[in-house]
Short mmCIF file of N, CA, C and O in Angstrom, two decimals:
data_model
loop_
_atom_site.label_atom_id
_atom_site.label_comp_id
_atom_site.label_asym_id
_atom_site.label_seq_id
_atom_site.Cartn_x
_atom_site.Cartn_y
_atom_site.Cartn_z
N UNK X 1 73.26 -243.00 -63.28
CA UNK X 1 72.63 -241.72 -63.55
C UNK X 1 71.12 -241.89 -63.41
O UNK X 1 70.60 -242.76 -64.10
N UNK X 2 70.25 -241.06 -62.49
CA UNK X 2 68.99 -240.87 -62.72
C UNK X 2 68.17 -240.33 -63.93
O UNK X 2 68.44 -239.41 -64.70
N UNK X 3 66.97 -241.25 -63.87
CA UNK X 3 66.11 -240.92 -65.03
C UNK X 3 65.63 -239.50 -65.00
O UNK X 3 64.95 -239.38 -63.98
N UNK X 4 65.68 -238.40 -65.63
CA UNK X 4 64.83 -237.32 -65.18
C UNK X 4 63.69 -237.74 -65.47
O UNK X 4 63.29 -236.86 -66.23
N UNK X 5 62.81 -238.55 -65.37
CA UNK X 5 61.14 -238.41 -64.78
C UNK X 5 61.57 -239.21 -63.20
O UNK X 5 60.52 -239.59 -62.67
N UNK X 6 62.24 -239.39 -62.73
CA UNK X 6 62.46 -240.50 -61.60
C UNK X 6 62.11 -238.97 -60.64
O UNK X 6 61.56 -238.90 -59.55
N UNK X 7 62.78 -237.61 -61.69
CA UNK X 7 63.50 -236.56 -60.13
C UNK X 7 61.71 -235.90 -59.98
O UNK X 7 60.65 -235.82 -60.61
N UNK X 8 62.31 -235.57 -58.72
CA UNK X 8 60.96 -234.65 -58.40
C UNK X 8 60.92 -233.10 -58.54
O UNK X 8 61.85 -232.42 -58.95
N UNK X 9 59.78 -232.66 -58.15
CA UNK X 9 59.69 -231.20 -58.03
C UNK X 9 60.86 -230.18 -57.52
O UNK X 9 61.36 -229.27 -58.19
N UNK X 10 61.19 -230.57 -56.15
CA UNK X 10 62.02 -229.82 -55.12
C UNK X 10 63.60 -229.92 -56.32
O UNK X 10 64.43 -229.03 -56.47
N UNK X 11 63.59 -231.01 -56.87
CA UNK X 11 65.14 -230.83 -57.74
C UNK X 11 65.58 -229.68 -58.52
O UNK X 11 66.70 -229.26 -58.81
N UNK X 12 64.19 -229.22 -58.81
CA UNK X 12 64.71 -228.03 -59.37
C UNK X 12 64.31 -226.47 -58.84
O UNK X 12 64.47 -225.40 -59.44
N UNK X 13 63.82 -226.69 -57.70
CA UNK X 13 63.61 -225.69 -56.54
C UNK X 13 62.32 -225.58 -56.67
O UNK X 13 61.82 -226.51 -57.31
N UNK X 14 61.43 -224.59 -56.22
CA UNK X 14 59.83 -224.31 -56.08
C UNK X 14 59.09 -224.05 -57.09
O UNK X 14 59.62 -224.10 -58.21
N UNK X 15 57.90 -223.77 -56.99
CA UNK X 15 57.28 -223.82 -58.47
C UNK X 15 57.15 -222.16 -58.62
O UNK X 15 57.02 -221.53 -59.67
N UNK X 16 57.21 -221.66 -57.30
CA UNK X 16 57.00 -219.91 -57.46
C UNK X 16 58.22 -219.21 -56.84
O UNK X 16 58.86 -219.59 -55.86
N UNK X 17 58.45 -218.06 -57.65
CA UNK X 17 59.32 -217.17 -56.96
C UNK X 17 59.65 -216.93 -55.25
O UNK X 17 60.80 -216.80 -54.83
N UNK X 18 58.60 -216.89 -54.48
CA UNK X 18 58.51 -216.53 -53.36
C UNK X 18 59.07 -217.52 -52.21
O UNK X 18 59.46 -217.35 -51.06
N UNK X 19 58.95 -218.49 -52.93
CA UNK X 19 59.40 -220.21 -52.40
C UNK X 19 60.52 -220.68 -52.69
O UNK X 19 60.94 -221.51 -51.88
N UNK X 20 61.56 -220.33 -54.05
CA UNK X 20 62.06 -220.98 -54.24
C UNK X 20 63.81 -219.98 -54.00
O UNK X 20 64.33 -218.93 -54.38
N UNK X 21 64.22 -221.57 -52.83
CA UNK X 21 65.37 -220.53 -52.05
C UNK X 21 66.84 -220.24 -53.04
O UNK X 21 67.81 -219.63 -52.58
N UNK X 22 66.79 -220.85 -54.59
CA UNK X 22 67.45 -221.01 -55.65
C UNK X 22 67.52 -219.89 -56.59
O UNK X 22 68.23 -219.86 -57.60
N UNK X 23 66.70 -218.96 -56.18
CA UNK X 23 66.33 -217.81 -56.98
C UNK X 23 67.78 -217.11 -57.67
O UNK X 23 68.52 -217.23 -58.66
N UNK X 24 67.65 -216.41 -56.59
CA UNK X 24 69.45 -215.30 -56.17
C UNK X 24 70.50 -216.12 -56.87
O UNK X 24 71.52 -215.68 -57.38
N UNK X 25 70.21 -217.08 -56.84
CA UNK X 25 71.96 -217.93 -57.08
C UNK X 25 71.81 -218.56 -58.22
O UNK X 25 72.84 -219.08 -58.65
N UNK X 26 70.36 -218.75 -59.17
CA UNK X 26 70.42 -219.01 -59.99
C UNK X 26 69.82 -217.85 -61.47
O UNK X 26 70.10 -217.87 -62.67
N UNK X 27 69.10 -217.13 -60.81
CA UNK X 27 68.61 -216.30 -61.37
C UNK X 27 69.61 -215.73 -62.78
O UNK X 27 70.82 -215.48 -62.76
N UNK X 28 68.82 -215.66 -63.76
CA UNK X 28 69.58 -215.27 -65.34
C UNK X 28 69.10 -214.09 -66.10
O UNK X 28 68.04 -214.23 -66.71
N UNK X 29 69.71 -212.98 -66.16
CA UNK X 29 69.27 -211.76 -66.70
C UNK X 29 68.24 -212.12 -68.21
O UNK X 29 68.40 -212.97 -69.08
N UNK X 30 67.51 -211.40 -68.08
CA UNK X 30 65.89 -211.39 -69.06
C UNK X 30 65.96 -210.00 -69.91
O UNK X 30 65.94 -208.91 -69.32
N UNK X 31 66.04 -210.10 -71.20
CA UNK X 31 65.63 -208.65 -71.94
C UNK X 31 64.11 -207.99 -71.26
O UNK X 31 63.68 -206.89 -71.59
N UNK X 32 63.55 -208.72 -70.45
CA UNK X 32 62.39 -208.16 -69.59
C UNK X 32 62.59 -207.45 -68.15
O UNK X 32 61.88 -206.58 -67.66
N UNK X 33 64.06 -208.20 -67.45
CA UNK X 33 64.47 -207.62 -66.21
C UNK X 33 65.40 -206.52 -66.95
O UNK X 33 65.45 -205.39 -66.48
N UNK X 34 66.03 -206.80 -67.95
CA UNK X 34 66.88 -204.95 -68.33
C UNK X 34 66.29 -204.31 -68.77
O UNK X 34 66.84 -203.21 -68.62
N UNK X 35 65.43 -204.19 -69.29
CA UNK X 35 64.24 -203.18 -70.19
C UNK X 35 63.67 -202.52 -69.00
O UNK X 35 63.17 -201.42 -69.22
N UNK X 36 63.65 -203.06 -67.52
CA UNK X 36 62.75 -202.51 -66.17
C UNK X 36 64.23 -201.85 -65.60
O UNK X 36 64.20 -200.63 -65.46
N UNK X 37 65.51 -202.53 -65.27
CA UNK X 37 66.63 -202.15 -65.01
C UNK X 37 67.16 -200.32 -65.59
O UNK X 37 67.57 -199.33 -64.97
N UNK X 38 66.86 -200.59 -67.04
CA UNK X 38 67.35 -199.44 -67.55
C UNK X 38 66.51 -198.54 -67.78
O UNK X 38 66.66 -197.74 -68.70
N UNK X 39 65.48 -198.53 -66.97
CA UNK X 39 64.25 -197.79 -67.35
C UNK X 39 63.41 -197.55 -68.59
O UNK X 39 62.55 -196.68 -68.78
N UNK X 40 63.91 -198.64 -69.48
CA UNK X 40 63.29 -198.33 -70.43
C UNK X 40 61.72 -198.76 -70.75
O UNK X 40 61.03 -198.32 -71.67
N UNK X 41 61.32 -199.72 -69.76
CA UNK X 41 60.29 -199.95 -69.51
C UNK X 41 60.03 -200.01 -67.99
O UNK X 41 60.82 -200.39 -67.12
N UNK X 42 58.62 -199.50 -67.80
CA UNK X 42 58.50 -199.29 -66.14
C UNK X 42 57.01 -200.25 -65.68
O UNK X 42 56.43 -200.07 -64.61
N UNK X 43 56.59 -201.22 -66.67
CA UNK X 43 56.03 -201.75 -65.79
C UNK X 43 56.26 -203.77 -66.60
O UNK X 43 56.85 -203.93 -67.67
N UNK X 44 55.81 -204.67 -65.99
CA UNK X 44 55.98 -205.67 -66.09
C UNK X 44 54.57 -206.61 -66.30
O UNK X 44 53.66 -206.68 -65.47
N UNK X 45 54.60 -207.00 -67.06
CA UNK X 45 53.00 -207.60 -67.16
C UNK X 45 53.05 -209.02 -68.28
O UNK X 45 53.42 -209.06 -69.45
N UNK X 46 52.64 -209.89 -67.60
CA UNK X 46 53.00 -211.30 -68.04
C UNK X 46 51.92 -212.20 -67.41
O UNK X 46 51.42 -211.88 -66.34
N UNK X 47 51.40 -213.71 -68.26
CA UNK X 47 50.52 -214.57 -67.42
C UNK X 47 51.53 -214.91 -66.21
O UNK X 47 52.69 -214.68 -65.86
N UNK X 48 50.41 -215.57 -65.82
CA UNK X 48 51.22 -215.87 -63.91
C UNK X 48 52.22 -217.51 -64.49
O UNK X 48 51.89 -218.46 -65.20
N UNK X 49 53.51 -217.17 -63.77
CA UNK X 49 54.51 -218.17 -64.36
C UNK X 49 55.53 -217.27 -65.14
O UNK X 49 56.73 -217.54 -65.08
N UNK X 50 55.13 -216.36 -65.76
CA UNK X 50 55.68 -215.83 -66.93
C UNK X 50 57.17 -215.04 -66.35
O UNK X 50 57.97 -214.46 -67.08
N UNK X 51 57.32 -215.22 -64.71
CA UNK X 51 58.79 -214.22 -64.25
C UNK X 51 58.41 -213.15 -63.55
O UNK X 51 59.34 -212.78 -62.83
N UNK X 52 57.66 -212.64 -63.48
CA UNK X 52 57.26 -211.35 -63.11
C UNK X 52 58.17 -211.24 -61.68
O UNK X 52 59.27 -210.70 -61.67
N UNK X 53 57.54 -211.85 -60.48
CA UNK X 53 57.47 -211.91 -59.23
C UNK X 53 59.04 -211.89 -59.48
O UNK X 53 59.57 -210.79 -59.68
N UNK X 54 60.07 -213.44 -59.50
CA UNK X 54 60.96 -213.21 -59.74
C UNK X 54 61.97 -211.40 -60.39
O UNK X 54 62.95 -210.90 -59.84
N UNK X 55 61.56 -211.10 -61.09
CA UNK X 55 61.67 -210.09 -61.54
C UNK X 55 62.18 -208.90 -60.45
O UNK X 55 63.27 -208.40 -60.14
N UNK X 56 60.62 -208.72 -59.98
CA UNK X 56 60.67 -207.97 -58.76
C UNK X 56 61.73 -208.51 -57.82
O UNK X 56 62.79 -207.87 -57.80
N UNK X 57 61.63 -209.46 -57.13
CA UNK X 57 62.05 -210.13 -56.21
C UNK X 57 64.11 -209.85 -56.56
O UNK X 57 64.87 -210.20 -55.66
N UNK X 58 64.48 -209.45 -57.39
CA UNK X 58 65.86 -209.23 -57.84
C UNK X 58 66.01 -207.97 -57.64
O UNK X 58 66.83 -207.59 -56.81
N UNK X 59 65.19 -207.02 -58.42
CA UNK X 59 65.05 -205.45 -58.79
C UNK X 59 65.52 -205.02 -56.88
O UNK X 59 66.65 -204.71 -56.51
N UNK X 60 64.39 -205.12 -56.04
CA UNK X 60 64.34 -204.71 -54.60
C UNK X 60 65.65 -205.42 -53.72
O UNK X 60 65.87 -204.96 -52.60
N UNK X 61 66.35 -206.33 -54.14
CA UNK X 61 67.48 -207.00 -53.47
C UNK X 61 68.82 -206.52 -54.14
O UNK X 61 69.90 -206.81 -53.62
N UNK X 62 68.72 -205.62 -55.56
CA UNK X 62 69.77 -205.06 -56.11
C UNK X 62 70.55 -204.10 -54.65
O UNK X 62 69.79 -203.51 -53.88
N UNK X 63 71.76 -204.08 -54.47
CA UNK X 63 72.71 -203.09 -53.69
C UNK X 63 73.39 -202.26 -54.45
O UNK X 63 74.61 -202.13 -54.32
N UNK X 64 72.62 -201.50 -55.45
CA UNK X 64 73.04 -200.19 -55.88
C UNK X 64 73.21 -199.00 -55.04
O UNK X 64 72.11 -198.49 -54.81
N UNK X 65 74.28 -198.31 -54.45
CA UNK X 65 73.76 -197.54 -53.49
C UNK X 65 73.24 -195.81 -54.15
O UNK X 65 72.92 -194.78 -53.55
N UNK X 66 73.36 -196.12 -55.54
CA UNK X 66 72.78 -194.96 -56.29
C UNK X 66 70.86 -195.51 -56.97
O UNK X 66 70.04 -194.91 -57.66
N UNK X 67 70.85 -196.49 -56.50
CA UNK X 67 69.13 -196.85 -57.15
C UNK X 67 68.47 -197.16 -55.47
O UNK X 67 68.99 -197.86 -54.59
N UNK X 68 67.15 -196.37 -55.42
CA UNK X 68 66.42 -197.53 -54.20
C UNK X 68 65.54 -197.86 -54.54
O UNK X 68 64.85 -197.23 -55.35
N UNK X 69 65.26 -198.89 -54.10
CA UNK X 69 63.79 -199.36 -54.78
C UNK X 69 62.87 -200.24 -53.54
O UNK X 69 63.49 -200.68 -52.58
N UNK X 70 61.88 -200.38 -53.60
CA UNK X 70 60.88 -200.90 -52.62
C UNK X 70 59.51 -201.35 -53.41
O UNK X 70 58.90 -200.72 -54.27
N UNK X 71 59.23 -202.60 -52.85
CA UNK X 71 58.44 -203.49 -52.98
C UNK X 71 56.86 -203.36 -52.33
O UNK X 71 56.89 -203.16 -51.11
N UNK X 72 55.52 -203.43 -52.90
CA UNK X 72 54.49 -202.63 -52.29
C UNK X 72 54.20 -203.81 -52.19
O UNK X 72 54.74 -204.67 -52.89
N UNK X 73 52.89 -204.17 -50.94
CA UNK X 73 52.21 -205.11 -51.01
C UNK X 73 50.67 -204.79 -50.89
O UNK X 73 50.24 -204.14 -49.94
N UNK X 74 49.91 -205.25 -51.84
CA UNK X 74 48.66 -204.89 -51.86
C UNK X 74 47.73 -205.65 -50.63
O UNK X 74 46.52 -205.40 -50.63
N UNK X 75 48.17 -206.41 -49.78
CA UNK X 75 47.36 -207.02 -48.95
C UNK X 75 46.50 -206.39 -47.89
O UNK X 75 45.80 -207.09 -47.15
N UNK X 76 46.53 -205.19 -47.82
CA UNK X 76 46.21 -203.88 -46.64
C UNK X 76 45.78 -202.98 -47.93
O UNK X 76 46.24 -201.83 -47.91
N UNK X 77 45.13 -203.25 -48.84
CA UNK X 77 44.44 -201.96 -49.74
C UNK X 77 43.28 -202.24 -49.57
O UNK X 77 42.72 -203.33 -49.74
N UNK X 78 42.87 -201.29 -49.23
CA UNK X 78 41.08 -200.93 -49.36
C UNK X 78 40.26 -201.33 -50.42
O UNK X 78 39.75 -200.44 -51.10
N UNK X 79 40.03 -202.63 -50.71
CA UNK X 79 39.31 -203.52 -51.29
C UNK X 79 38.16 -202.93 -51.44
O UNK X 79 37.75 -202.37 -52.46
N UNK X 80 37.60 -203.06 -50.37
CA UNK X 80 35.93 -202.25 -49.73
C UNK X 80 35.48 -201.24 -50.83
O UNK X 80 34.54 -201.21 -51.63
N UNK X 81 36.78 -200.23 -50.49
CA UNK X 81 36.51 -198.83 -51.30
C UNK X 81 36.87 -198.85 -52.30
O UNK X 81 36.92 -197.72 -52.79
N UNK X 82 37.35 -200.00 -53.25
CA UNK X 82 37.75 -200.44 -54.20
C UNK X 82 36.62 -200.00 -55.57
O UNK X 82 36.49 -199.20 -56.50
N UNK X 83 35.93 -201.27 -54.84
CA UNK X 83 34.72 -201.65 -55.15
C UNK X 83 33.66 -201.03 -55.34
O UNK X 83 32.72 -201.40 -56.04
N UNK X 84 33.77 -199.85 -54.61
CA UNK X 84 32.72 -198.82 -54.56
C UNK X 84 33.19 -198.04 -55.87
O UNK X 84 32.37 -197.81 -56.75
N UNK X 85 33.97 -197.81 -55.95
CA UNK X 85 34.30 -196.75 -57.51
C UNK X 85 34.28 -197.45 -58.62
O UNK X 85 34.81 -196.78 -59.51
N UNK X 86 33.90 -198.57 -59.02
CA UNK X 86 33.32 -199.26 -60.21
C UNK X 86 32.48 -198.47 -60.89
O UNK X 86 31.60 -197.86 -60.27
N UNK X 87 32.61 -198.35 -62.17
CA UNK X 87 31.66 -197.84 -62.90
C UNK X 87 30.60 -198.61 -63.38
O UNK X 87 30.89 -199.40 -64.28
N UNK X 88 28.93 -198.57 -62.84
CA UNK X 88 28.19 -199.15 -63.71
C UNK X 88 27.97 -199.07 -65.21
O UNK X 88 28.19 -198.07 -65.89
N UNK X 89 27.55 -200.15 -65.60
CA UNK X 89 26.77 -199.77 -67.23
C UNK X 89 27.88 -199.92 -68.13
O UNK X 89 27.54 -199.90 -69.32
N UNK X 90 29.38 -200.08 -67.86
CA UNK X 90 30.48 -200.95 -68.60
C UNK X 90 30.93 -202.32 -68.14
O UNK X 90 30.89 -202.90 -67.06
N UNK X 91 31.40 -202.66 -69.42
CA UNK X 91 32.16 -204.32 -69.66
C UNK X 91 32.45 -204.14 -68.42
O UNK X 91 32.56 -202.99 -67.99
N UNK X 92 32.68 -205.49 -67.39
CA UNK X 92 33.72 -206.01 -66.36
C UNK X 92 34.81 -206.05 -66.74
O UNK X 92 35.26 -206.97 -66.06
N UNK X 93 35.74 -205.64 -67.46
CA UNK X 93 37.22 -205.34 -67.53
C UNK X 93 37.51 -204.44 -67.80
O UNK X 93 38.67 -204.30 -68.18
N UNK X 94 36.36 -202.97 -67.75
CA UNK X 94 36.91 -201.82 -67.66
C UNK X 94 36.49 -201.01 -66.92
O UNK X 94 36.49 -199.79 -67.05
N UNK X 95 35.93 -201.92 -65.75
CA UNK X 95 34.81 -200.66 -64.44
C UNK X 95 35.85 -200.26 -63.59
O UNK X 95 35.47 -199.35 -62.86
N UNK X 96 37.37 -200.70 -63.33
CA UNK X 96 38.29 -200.20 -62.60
C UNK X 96 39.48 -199.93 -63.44
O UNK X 96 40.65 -200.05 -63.07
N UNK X 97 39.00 -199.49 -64.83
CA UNK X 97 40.48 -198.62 -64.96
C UNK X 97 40.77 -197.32 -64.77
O UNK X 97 41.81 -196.96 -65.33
N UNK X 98 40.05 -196.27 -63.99
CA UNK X 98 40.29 -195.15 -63.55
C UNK X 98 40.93 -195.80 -61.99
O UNK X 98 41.97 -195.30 -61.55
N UNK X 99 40.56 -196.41 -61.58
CA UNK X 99 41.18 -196.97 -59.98
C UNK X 99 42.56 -197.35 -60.30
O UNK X 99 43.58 -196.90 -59.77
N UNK X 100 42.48 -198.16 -61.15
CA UNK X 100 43.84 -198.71 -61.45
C UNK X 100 45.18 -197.25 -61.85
O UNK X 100 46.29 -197.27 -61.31
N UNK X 101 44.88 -196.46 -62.56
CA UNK X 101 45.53 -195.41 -63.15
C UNK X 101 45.40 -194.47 -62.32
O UNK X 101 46.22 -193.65 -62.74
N UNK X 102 44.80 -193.91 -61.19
CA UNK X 102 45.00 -193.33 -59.74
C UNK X 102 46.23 -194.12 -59.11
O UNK X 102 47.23 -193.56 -58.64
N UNK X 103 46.03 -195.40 -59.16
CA UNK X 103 47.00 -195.99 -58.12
C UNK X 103 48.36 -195.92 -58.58
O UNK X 103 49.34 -195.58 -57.92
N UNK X 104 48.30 -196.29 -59.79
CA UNK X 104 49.78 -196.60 -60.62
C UNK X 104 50.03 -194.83 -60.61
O UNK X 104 51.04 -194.34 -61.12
#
């Protein structure tokens, strides 16, 4: 029998959702993925690690043919013009919460 400090990383698949091809087949229902499932909560917010991605990554691969759901990617958002609607003369963690609450 191997030592588990002997095993490596890949033994237990990737370190992130997006990577790791073990997801689907191992993946284990979360009072955080049914609370989003049953609508009883509609958004997901956790430090990074915390499931999130995973999360998603299940929700958009569900074959309900009564739910659809789709996955956004922010990589093509207007950063630029982002930036421009900052509010001066407040804290840095609250010059984009009117941006943020437009978008959502």
């Amino acid at each position: 029998m191997k030592s588990l400090c002997s095993l490596n990383n890949e033994a237990f698949g990737s370190i992130d959702a997006p990577q790791d091809d073990l997801l689907f087949s191992c993946f284990q229902e979360h009072e955080a993925y049914n609370a989003l499932i049953n609508y009883s909560k509609f958004l997901a917010i956790g430090k990074k690690g915390a499931g999130k991605t995973a999360i998603f990554k299940m929700i958009i691969q569900q074959s309900d043919p009564e739910v659809f759901t789709v996955g956004y990617n922010l990589s093509d958002y207007p950063w630029h013009h982002h930036a421009l609607q900052a509010k001066n003369d407040v804290p840095e963690n609250e010059k984009f919460i009117q941006s943020w609450m437009y978008l959502m």
